[in-house]
C-alpha positions as protocol buffer text, in pm:
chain_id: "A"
residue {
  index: 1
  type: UNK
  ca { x: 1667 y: 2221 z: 2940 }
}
residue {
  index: 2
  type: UNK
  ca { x: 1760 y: 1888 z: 2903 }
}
residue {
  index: 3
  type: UNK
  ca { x: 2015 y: 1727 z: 3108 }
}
residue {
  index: 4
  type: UNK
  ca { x: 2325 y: 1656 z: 2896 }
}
residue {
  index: 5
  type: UNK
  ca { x: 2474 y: 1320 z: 2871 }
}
residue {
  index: 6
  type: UNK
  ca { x: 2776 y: 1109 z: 2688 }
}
residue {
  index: 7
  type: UNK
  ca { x: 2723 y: 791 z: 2513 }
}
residue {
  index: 8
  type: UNK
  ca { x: 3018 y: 544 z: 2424 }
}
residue {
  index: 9
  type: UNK
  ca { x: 2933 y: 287 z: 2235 }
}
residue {
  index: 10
  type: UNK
  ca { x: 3158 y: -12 z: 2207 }
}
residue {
  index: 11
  type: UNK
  ca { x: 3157 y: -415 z: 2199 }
}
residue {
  index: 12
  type: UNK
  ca { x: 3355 y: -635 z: 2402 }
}
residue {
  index: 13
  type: UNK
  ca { x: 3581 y: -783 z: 2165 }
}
residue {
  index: 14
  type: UNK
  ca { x: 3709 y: -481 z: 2045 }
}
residue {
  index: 15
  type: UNK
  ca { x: 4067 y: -364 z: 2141 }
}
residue {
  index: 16
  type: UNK
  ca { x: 4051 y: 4 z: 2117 }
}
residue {
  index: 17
  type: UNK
  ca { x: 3705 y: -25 z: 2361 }
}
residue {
  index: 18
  type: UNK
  ca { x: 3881 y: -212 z: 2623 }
}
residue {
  index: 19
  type: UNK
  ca { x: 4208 y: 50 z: 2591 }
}
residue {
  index: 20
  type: UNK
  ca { x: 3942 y: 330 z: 2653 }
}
residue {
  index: 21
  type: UNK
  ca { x: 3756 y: 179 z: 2911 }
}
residue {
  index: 22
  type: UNK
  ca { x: 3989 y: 251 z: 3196 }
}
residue {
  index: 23
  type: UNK
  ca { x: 3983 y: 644 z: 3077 }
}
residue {
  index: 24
  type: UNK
  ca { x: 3576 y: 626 z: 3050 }
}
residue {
  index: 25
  type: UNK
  ca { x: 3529 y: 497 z: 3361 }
}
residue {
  index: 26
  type: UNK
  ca { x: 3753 y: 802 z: 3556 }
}
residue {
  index: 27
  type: UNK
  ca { x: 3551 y: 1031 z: 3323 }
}
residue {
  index: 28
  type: UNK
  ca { x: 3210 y: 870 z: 3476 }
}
residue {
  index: 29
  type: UNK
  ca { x: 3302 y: 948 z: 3818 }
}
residue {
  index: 30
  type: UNK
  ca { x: 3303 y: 1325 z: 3743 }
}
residue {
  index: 31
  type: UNK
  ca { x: 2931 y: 1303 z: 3610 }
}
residue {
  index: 32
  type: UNK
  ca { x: 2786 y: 1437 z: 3906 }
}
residue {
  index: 33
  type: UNK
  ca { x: 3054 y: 1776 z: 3935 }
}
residue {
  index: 34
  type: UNK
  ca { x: 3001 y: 1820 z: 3518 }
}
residue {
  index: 35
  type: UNK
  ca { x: 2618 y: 1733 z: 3565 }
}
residue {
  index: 36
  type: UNK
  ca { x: 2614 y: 1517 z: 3281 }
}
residue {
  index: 37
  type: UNK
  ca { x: 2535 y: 1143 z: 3242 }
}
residue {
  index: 38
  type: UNK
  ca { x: 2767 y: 920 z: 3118 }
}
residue {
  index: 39
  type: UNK
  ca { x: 2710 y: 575 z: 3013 }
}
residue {
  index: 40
  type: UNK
  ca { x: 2808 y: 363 z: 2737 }
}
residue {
  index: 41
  type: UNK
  ca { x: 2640 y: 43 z: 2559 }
}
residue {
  index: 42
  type: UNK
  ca { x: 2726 y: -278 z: 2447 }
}
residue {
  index: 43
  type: UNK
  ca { x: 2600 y: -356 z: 2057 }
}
residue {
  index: 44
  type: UNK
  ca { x: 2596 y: -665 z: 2091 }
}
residue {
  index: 45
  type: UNK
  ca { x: 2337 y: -664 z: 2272 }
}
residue {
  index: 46
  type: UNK
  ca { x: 2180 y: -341 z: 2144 }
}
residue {
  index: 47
  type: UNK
  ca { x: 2183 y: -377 z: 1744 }
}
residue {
  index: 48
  type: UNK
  ca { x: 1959 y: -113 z: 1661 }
}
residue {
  index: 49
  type: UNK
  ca { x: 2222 y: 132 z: 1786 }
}
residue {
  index: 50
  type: UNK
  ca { x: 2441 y: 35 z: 1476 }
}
residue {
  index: 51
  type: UNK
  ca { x: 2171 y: 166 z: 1243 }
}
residue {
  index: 52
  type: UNK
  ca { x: 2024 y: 406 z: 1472 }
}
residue {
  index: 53
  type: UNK
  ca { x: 2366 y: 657 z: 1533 }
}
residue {
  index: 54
  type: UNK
  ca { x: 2568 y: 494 z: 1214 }
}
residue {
  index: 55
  type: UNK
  ca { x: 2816 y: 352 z: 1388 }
}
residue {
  index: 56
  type: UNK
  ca { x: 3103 y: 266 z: 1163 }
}
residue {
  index: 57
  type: UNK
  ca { x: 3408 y: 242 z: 1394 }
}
residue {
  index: 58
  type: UNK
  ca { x: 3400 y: 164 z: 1755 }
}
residue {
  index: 59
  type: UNK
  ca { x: 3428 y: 264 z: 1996 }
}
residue {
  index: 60
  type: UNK
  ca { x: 3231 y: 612 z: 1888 }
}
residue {
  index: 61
  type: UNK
  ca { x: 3133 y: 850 z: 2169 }
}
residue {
  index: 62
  type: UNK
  ca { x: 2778 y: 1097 z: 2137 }
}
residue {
  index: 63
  type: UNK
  ca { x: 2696 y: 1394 z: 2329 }
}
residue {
  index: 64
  type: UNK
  ca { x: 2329 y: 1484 z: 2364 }
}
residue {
  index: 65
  type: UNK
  ca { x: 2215 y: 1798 z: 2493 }
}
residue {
  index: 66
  type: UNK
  ca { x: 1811 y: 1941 z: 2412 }
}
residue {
  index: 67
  type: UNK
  ca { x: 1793 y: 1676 z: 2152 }
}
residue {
  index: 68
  type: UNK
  ca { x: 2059 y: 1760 z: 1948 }
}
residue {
  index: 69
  type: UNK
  ca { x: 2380 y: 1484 z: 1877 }
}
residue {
  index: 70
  type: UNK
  ca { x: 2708 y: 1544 z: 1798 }
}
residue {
  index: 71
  type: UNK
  ca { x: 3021 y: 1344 z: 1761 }
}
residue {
  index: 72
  type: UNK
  ca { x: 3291 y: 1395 z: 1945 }
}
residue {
  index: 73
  type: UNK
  ca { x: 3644 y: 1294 z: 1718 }
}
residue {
  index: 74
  type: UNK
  ca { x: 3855 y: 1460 z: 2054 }
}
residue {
  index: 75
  type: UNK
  ca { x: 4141 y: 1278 z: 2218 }
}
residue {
  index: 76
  type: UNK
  ca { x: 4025 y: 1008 z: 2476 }
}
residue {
  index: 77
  type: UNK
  ca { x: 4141 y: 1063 z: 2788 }
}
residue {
  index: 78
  type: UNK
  ca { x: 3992 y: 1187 z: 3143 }
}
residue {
  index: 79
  type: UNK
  ca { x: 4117 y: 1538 z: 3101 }
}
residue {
  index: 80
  type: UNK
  ca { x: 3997 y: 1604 z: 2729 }
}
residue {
  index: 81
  type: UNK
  ca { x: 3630 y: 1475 z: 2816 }
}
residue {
  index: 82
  type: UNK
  ca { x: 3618 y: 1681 z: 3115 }
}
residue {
  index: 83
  type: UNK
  ca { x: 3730 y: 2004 z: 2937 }
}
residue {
  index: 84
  type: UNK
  ca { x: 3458 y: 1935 z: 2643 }
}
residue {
  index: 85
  type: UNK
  ca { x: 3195 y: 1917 z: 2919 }
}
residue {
  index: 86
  type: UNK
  ca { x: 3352 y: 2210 z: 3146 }
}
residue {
  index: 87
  type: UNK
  ca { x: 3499 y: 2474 z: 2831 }
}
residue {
  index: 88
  type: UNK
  ca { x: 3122 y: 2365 z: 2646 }
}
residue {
  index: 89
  type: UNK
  ca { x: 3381 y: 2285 z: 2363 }
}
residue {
  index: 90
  type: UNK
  ca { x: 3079 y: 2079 z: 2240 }
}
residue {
  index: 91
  type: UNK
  ca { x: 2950 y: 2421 z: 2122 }
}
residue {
  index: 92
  type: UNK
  ca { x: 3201 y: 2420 z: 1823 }
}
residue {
  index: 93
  type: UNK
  ca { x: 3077 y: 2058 z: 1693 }
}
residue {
  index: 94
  type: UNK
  ca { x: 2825 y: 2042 z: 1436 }
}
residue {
  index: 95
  type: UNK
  ca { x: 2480 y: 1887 z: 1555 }
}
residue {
  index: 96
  type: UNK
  ca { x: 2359 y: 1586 z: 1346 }
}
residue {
  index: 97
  type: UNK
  ca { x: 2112 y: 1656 z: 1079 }
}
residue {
  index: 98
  type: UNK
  ca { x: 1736 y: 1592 z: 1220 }
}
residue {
  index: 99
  type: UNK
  ca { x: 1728 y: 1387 z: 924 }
}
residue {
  index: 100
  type: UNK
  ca { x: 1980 y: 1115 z: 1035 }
}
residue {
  index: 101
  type: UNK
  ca { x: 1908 y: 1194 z: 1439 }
}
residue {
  index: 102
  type: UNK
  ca { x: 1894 y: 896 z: 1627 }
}
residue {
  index: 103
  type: UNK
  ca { x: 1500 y: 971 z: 1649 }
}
residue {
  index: 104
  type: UNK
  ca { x: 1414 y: 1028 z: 1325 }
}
residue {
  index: 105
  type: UNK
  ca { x: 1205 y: 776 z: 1088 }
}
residue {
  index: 106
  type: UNK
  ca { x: 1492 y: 687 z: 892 }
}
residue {
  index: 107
  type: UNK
  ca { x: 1749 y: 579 z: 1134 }
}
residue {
  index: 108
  type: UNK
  ca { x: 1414 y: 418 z: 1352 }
}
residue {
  index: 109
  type: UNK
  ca { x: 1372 y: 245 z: 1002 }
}
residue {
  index: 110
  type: UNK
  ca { x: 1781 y: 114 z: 995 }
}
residue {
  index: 111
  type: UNK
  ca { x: 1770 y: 17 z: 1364 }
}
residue {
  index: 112
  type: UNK
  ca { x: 1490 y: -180 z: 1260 }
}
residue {
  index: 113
  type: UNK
  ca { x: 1662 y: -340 z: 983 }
}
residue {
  index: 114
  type: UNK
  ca { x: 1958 y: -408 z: 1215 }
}
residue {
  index: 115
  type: UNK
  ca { x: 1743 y: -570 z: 1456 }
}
residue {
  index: 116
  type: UNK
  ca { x: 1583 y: -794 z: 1210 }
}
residue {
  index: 117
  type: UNK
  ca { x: 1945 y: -901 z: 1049 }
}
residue {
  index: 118
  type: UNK
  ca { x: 1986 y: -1012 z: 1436 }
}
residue {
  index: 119
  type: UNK
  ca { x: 1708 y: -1210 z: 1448 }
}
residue {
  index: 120
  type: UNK
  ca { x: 1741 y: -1383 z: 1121 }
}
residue {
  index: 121
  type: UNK
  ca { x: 2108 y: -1470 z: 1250 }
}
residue {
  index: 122
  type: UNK
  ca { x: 1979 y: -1598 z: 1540 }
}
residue {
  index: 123
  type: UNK
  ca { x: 1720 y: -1810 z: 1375 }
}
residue {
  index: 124
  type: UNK
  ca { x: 2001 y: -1960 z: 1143 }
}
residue {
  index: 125
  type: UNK
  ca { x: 2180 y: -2057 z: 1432 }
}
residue {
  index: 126
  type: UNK
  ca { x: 1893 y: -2252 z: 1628 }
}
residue {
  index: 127
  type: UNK
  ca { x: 1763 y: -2394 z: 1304 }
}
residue {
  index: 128
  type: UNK
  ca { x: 2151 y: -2547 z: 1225 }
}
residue {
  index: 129
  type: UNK
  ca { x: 2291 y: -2595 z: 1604 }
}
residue {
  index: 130
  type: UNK
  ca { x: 1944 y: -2711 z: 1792 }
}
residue {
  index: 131
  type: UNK
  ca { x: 1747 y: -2830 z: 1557 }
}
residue {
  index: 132
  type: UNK
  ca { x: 1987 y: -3017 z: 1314 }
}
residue {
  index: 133
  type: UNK
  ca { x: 1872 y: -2876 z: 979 }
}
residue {
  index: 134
  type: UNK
  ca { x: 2209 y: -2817 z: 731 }
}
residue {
  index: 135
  type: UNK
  ca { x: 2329 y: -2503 z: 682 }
}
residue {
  index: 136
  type: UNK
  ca { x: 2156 y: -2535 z: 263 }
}
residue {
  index: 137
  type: UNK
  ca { x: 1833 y: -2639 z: 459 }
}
residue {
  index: 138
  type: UNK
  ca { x: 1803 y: -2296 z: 652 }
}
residue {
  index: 139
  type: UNK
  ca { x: 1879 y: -2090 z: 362 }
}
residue {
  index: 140
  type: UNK
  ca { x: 1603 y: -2273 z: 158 }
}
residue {
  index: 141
  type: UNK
  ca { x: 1364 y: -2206 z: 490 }
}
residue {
  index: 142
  type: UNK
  ca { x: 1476 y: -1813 z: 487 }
}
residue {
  index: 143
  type: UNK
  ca { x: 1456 y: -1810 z: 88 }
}
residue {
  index: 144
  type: UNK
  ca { x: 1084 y: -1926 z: 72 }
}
residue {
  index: 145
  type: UNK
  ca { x: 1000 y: -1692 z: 367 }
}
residue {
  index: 146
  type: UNK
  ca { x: 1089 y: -1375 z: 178 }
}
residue {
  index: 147
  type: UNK
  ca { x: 959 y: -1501 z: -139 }
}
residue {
  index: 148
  type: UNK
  ca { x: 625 y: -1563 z: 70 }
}
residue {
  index: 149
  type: UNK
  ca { x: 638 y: -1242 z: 247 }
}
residue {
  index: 150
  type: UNK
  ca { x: 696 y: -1035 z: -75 }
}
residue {
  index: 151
  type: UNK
  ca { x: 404 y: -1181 z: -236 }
}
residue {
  index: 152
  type: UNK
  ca { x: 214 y: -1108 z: 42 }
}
residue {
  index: 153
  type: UNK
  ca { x: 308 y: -749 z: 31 }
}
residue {
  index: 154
  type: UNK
  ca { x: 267 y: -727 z: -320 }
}
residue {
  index: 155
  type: UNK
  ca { x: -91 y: -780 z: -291 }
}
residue {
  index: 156
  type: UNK
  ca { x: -127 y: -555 z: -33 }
}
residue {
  index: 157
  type: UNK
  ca { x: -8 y: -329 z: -209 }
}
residue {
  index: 158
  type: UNK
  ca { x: -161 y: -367 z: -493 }
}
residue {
  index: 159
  type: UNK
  ca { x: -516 y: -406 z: -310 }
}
residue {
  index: 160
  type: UNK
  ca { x: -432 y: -38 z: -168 }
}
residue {
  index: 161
  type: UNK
  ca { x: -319 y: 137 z: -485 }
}
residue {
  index: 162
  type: UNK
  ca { x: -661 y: -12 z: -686 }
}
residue {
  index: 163
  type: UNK
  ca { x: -841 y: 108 z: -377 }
}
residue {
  index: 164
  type: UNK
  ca { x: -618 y: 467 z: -369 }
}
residue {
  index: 165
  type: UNK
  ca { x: -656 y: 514 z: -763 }
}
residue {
  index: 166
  type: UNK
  ca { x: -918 y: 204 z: -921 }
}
residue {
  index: 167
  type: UNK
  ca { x: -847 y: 109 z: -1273 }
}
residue {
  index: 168
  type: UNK
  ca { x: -946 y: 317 z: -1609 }
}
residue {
  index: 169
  type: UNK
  ca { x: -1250 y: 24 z: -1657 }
}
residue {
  index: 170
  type: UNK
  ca { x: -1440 y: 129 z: -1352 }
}
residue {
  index: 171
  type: UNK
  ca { x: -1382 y: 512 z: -1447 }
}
residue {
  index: 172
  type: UNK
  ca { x: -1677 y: 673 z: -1687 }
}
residue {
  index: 173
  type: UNK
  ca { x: -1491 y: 784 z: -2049 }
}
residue {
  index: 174
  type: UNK
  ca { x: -1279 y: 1076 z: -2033 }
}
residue {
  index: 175
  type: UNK
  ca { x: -1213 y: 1245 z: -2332 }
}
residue {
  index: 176
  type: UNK
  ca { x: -890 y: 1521 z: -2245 }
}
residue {
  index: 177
  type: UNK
  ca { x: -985 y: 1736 z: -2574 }
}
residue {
  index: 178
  type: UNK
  ca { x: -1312 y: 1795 z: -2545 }
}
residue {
  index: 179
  type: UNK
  ca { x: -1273 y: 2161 z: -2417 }
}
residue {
  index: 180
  type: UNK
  ca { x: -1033 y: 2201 z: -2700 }
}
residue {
  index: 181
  type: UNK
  ca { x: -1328 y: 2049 z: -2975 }
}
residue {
  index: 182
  type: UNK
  ca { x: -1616 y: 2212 z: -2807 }
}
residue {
  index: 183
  type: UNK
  ca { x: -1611 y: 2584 z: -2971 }
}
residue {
  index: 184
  type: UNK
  ca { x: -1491 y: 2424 z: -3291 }
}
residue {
  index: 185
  type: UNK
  ca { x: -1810 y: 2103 z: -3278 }
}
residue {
  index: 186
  type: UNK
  ca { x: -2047 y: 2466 z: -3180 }
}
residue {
  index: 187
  type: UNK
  ca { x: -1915 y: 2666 z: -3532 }
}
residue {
  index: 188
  type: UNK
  ca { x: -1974 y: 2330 z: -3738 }
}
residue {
  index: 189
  type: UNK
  ca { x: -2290 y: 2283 z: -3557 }
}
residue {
  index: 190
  type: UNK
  ca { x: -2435 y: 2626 z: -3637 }
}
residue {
  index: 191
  type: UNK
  ca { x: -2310 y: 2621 z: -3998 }
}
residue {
  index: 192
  type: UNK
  ca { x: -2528 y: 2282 z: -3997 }
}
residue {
  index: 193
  type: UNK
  ca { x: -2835 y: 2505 z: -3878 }
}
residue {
  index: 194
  type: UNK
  ca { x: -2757 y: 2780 z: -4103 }
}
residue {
  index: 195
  type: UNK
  ca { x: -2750 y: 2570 z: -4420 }
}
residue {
  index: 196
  type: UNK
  ca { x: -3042 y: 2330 z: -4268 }
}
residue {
  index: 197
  type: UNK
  ca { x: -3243 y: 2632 z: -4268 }
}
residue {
  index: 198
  type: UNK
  ca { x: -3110 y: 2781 z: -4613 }
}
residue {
  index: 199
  type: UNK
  ca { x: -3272 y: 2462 z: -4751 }
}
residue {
  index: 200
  type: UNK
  ca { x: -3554 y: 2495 z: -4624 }
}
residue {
  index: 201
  type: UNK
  ca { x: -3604 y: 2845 z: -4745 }
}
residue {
  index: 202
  type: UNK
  ca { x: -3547 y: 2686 z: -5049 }
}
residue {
  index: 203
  type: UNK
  ca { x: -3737 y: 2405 z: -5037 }
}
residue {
  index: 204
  type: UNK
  ca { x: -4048 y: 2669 z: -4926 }
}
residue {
  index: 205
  type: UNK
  ca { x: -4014 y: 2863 z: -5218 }
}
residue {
  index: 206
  type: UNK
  ca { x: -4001 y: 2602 z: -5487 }
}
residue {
  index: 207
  type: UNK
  ca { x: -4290 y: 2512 z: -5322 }
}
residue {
  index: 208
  type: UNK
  ca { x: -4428 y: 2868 z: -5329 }
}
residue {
  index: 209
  type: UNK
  ca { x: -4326 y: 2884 z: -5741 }
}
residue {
  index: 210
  type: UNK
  ca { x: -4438 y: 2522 z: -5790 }
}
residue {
  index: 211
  type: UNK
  ca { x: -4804 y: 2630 z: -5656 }
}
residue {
  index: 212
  type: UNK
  ca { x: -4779 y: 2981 z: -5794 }
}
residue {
  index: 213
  type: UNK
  ca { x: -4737 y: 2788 z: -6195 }
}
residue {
  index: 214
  type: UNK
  ca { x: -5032 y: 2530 z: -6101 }
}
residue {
  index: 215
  type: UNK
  ca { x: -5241 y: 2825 z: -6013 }
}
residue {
  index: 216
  type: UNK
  ca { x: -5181 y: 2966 z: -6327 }
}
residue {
  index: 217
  type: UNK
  ca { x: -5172 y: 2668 z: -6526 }
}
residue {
  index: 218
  type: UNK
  ca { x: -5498 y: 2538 z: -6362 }
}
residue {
  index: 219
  type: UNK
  ca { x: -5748 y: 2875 z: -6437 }
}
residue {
  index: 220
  type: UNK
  ca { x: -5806 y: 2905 z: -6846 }
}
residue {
  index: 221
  type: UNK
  ca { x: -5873 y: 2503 z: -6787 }
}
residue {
  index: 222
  type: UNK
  ca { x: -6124 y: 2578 z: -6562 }
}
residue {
  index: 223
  type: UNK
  ca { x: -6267 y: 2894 z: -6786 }
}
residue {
  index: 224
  type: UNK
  ca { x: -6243 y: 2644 z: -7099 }
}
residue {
  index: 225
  type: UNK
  ca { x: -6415 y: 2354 z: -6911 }
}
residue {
  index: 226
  type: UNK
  ca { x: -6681 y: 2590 z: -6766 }
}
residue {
  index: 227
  type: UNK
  ca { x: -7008 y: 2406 z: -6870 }
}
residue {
  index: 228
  type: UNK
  ca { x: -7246 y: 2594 z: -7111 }
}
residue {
  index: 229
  type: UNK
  ca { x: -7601 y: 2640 z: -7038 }
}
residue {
  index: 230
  type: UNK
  ca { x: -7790 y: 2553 z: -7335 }
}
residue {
  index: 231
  type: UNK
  ca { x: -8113 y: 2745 z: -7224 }
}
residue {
  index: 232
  type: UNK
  ca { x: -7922 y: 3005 z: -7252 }
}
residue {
  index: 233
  type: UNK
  ca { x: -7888 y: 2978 z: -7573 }
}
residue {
  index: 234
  type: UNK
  ca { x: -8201 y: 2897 z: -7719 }
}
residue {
  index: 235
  type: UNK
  ca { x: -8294 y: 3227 z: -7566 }
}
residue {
  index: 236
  type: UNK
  ca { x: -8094 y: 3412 z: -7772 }
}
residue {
  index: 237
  type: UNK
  ca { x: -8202 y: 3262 z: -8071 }
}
């Protein structure tokens, strides 16, 4: 398993760190006996810790142990860390959420951010101490930066979602009640056939009557315009 280890985290100008510092450092020369590492870190010059444990109040002390954090809220003396290291009172602390664990993407994402707000401050401070720009100057500098930087990232981001999902004008017509239509559109296109067909049938037998009465109409015209042969008829006389 993991070796286990103590964190205190604390800045110089704070009062309560330097009234625990005299306790931490008797508690660090039992590391070896406990087996446990003990250290502690400035944030001043470690930022990202802020964001990465949530540090509110200083000075706040961690135990670690197989990945898992917990706070320890005990009294803060030599005796009281050695007992939570030698009773493994640490047992009966609740382990930090994996969701807010020092290692997980959203406090890597705050630390980040902390870091950042460091460097902007230090940038503000060369740009006003060494370089001579007023104080209105390097807020116009960081002002156009971000204004800059977010247009930048708004087309980026807007180049990535046309290229994730392109735009209903490069997409062929959908038409969302078409399944709905189809068996209806297939009834009114069959009654269409059927009554396409029924006029035909009628058309056919007008047709049929129309040459049925010219048939009829046509023969005694041809029996009365049958020619007569008048040899014929000399020789019967």
């Amino acid at each position: 398993s993991e070796a286990a280890g103590d964190r205190a985290v604390y800045a110089p100008w704070c009062p309560a760190c330097q009234n625990l510092q005299p306790e931490w450092e008797k508690f660090a020369e039992w590391g070896e006996d406990l087996e446990v590492n003990i250290a502690k870190v400035d944030v001043t010059e470690q930022p990202g810790l802020s964001g990465r444990f949530i540090i509110t109040a200083l000075p706040t002390i961690y135990h670690c142990k197989d990945g898992e954090f917990r706070r320890y809220q005990g009294a803060r003396t030599k005796t009281d860390f050695i007992n939570f290291i030698s009773d493994q009172e640490w047992k009966s602390i609740e382990p930090v959420s994996s969701w807010f664990g020092p290692s997980s993407f959203l406090m890597s994402s705050m630390s980040a951010l902390f870091q950042l707000s460091m460097w902007i401050r230090h940038c503000h401070g060369y740009l006003t101490e060494n370089v001579g720009i007023p104080a209105w100057g390097s807020y116009a500098v960081f002002a156009l930066a971000t204004l800059f930087s977010g247009l930048i990232l708004g087309l980026m981001m807007v180049f990535l979602a046309d290229c994730i999902c392109p735009s209903k004008r490069h997409r062929p017509p959908q038409y969302p009640h078409s399944r709905k239509l189809a068996p209806e559109s297939a009834q009114l296109l069959k009654k269409l056939d059927e009554e396409q067909e029924a006029d035909e049938e009628d058309i056919s037998d007008d047709e049929t009557e129309g040459k049925e009465v010219s048939n009829r109409n046509s023969s005694p015209n041809t029996v009365r315009q049958r020619p007569v042969n008048p040899a014929a008829t000399m020789d019967k006389s």
